[in-house]
Amino acid sequence: MRNYIYFTLALAYALFSCTSDQSSSEVQTALDEWFPKQYKVVDGTEVNTADSLVLIPIQSVADPKIQFTIDYQPKKEKGGMIKDSIQSAFEAAKVNAEAAGNLLAALQKNGFKNVVVGTNLAQNAVEIQLYEEPFNSIFTSRMKQIQKVSAAWAAQRNMVPCRLNLKVMDPKAWGKRFPEVLDTRFVNRANAWVYENTIAAANADLADPGSSEFLPGSLSLSGKREMEVRKKIHDDVVDFLRTSKKLDFHVEMIAMVNTEWDLRNMETIRYYFPYCQQSETTKANGSCMGNFDGRISCVYDFKTGRTQVDF
C-alpha cells in the first residue's frame, strides 16, 4: 500500500512538472511573439485546482522588480491568453510595484532587512512579510516601527482606508519564494506556501490617525506553528490535571480554547483550556460538549520551551 501511495505521488508530481514546463514554454513563446524582449517567465509556476488554471509568473526584463501572474488554461488555444490583458496586467503591476517599492525603501532606510512588500492599490491593501523570529523582547518595538513607517507612507498617498497585514515569516524561508516586491495577486490572499512558512500575523489600520500600534487582539500565531505549540501545552495540561486531581479529565484542544499574546511581551503566550471530568459521554464524543468543570491556564515560554500550568 505504501509503495502504491509513493508511486501515485511520484506520478502526480511528474504530470504536474510536465504540465508546468509545457505551460511555461508556451507562455514564453507567446510573450516573445507579442512583446519581443519585454517579458520572461520566472520560477514559481503553480496550479490553481479550483479554477483548473496554471498560474504563470511573468517578469519585466527592463525592471525585474515588476512581476505579475497570468492565467494559463492548458485546454484552450494559446492557453486562453489575450495580448491586451497581459499588457493591462503589466500596467497595473507597474503602479503597484512603484508604491510597494517606495514603502520597501522606507522600511529599509529604517533598518529593516529581509522584508517583502506588496500593495493592492485598488483595494487599499498592503502586505509586509518580515522574515525573522518574533519571540524576543525587542520585537514589539520593531512592530511599532513598521506601523509608524507604513502609516506615514499611507498618509502621503492619502489612502483611506488602508489595511496593513503583517506576516512574520520563518527566516529560513527568506529568498525562496518571492522577490522583495510582492505580486499583487498574492497580497492578503490565501497561499499554501505563505501559510506553511508564516510564524505570526497582525493587522493595522494605517488610515486611523490615532492608531499607533497594531489592532488589539490581531496578533496571532499561524495555523501550523500555533498548533505545534498548542499540542505541546495540551499534553502538559493533561499531565498536570492527572497529577494534581488524581482523576481522569478530558481537556479540550480545539473547542473554546482561548489564547492571549501580549504585544508588550512577545516572549510568552497564554492559553486557557476548558476541561471536564472524563465520562462515557465525553469518551464517545471526544469532547466536553460545552459542559465544563473549569478552565486551566498555561503560559508557554518561547525561549525556554517551558510551560507553567495553574488553575
CSV table of N, CA and C in Angstrom, one decimal, residues 112 114 128-144 146 166-172 197-202 214 219-222 225-226 229 261-269 300-304:
chain,number,residue,atom,x,y,z
A,112,PHE,N,15.2,47.8,8.4
A,112,PHE,CA,14.6,46.5,8.2
A,112,PHE,C,15.2,45.8,7.0
A,114,ASN,N,15.5,41.7,5.0
A,114,ASN,CA,14.8,40.5,4.7
A,114,ASN,C,13.3,40.8,4.8
A,128,ILE,N,3.1,43.2,4.3
A,128,ILE,CA,4.5,43.2,4.5
A,128,ILE,C,4.9,41.8,5.1
A,129,GLN,N,5.9,41.2,4.5
A,129,GLN,CA,6.4,39.9,5.0
A,129,GLN,C,7.8,40.2,5.6
A,130,LEU,N,7.9,40.0,6.9
A,130,LEU,CA,9.2,40.2,7.6
A,130,LEU,C,9.7,38.8,8.0
A,131,TYR,N,10.9,38.5,7.5
A,131,TYR,CA,11.5,37.2,7.7
A,131,TYR,C,12.4,37.2,8.9
A,132,GLU,N,11.9,37.1,10.1
A,132,GLU,CA,12.7,37.0,11.3
A,132,GLU,C,11.8,36.4,12.5
A,133,GLU,N,12.5,35.9,13.5
A,133,GLU,CA,11.8,35.3,14.6
A,133,GLU,C,11.3,36.4,15.5
A,134,PRO,N,10.0,36.3,16.0
A,134,PRO,CA,9.4,37.4,16.8
A,134,PRO,C,9.5,37.2,18.3
A,135,PHE,N,10.0,36.1,18.7
A,135,PHE,CA,9.9,35.7,20.1
A,135,PHE,C,11.0,36.3,21.0
A,136,ASN,N,11.0,37.6,21.1
A,136,ASN,CA,12.0,38.3,21.9
A,136,ASN,C,11.5,39.7,22.3
A,137,SER,N,12.1,40.3,23.3
A,137,SER,CA,11.6,41.5,23.9
A,137,SER,C,11.7,42.7,23.0
A,138,ILE,N,12.5,42.7,22.0
A,138,ILE,CA,12.7,43.9,21.1
A,138,ILE,C,11.7,43.9,20.0
A,139,PHE,N,11.1,42.7,19.7
A,139,PHE,CA,10.3,42.7,18.5
A,139,PHE,C,9.0,43.6,18.6
A,140,THR,N,8.5,43.8,19.8
A,140,THR,CA,7.4,44.7,20.0
A,140,THR,C,7.7,46.1,19.4
A,141,SER,N,8.9,46.6,19.7
A,141,SER,CA,9.3,47.9,19.2
A,141,SER,C,9.5,47.9,17.7
A,142,ARG,N,9.9,46.8,17.1
A,142,ARG,CA,10.1,46.6,15.7
A,142,ARG,C,8.7,46.7,15.0
A,143,MET,N,7.7,46.1,15.6
A,143,MET,CA,6.3,46.1,15.0
A,143,MET,C,5.8,47.5,15.0
A,144,LYS,N,6.1,48.2,16.1
A,144,LYS,CA,5.6,49.6,16.2
A,144,LYS,C,6.3,50.5,15.1
A,146,ILE,N,7.4,49.4,12.2
A,146,ILE,CA,6.8,49.0,10.9
A,146,ILE,C,5.5,49.8,10.7
A,166,LEU,N,0.6,42.4,8.4
A,166,LEU,CA,2.0,42.0,8.6
A,166,LEU,C,2.0,40.5,8.8
A,167,LYS,N,2.9,39.8,8.0
A,167,LYS,CA,3.2,38.4,8.2
A,167,LYS,C,4.6,38.2,8.7
A,168,VAL,N,4.8,37.7,9.8
A,168,VAL,CA,6.1,37.4,10.3
A,168,VAL,C,6.5,36.0,9.8
A,169,MET,N,7.5,35.9,9.0
A,169,MET,CA,7.8,34.7,8.3
A,169,MET,C,9.0,33.9,8.9
A,170,ASP,N,9.1,32.7,8.6
A,170,ASP,CA,10.2,31.9,9.0
A,170,ASP,C,11.5,32.4,8.3
A,171,PRO,N,12.5,32.8,9.1
A,171,PRO,CA,13.7,33.4,8.4
A,171,PRO,C,14.4,32.4,7.5
A,172,LYS,N,14.2,31.1,7.7
A,172,LYS,CA,14.8,30.1,6.8
A,172,LYS,C,14.2,30.1,5.4
A,197,ASN,N,4.9,28.8,5.9
A,197,ASN,CA,6.1,29.5,6.4
A,197,ASN,C,5.8,30.7,7.3
A,198,THR,N,4.5,31.0,7.6
A,198,THR,CA,4.2,32.1,8.5
A,198,THR,C,4.3,31.7,9.9
A,199,ILE,N,5.0,32.5,10.7
A,199,ILE,CA,5.0,32.3,12.2
A,199,ILE,C,3.9,33.0,12.8
A,200,ALA,N,3.7,34.2,12.5
A,200,ALA,CA,2.6,35.0,13.1
A,200,ALA,C,2.1,36.1,12.2
A,201,ALA,N,0.9,36.7,12.5
A,201,ALA,CA,0.3,37.7,11.7
A,201,ALA,C,-0.3,38.7,12.6
A,202,ALA,N,-0.4,40.0,12.1
A,202,ALA,CA,-1.1,41.0,12.8
A,202,ALA,C,-1.6,42.0,11.8
A,214,PHE,N,-0.5,48.0,16.3
A,214,PHE,CA,-1.4,47.0,15.6
A,214,PHE,C,-2.7,46.9,16.3
A,219,LEU,N,-2.8,40.1,16.8
A,219,LEU,CA,-1.6,39.3,16.7
A,219,LEU,C,-2.0,37.9,17.0
A,220,SER,N,-1.5,37.0,16.1
A,220,SER,CA,-1.8,35.6,16.4
A,220,SER,C,-0.7,34.7,15.7
A,221,LEU,N,-0.5,33.6,16.3
A,221,LEU,CA,0.4,32.6,15.7
A,221,LEU,C,-0.3,32.0,14.5
A,222,SER,N,0.5,31.6,13.5
A,222,SER,CA,-0.1,31.0,12.3
A,222,SER,C,-0.6,29.6,12.7
A,225,ARG,N,2.4,26.8,13.1
A,225,ARG,CA,3.2,27.0,14.3
A,225,ARG,C,2.4,27.0,15.6
A,226,GLU,N,1.2,27.6,15.5
A,226,GLU,CA,0.3,27.6,16.7
A,226,GLU,C,-0.1,26.2,17.1
A,229,VAL,N,2.7,24.4,19.1
A,229,VAL,CA,2.8,24.9,20.5
A,229,VAL,C,1.6,24.4,21.3
A,261,TRP,N,-1.8,36.7,23.5
A,261,TRP,CA,-0.4,37.0,23.2
A,261,TRP,C,-0.2,38.5,23.2
A,262,ASP,N,0.4,39.0,24.3
A,262,ASP,CA,0.5,40.4,24.6
A,262,ASP,C,1.7,41.1,23.7
A,263,LEU,N,1.3,42.1,23.0
A,263,LEU,CA,2.3,42.8,22.2
A,263,LEU,C,3.4,43.4,23.1
A,264,ARG,N,3.2,43.6,24.4
A,264,ARG,CA,4.2,44.2,25.3
A,264,ARG,C,5.2,43.1,25.7
A,265,ASN,N,4.8,41.8,25.6
A,265,ASN,CA,5.7,40.8,26.0
A,265,ASN,C,5.5,39.6,25.1
A,266,MET,N,6.3,39.6,24.0
A,266,MET,CA,6.1,38.5,23.0
A,266,MET,C,6.9,37.3,23.2
A,267,GLU,N,7.5,37.2,24.4
A,267,GLU,CA,8.3,36.0,24.7
A,267,GLU,C,7.5,34.9,25.3
A,268,THR,N,6.2,35.2,25.7
A,268,THR,CA,5.4,34.2,26.2
A,268,THR,C,4.0,34.3,25.6
A,269,ILE,N,3.2,33.2,25.6
A,269,ILE,CA,1.8,33.2,25.2
A,269,ILE,C,1.0,32.4,26.2
A,300,TYR,N,3.3,29.6,28.0
A,300,TYR,CA,4.4,28.9,27.3
A,300,TYR,C,5.5,30.0,27.0
A,301,ASP,N,6.7,29.6,27.4
A,301,ASP,CA,7.8,30.5,27.1
A,301,ASP,C,8.5,30.0,25.8
A,302,PHE,N,8.5,30.9,24.8
A,302,PHE,CA,9.1,30.5,23.5
A,302,PHE,C,10.6,30.3,23.6
A,303,LYS,N,11.3,31.1,24.5
A,303,LYS,CA,12.7,31.0,24.5
A,303,LYS,C,13.2,29.7,25.2
A,304,THR,N,12.5,29.3,26.3
A,304,THR,CA,13.0,28.1,27.0
A,304,THR,C,12.2,26.9,26.6
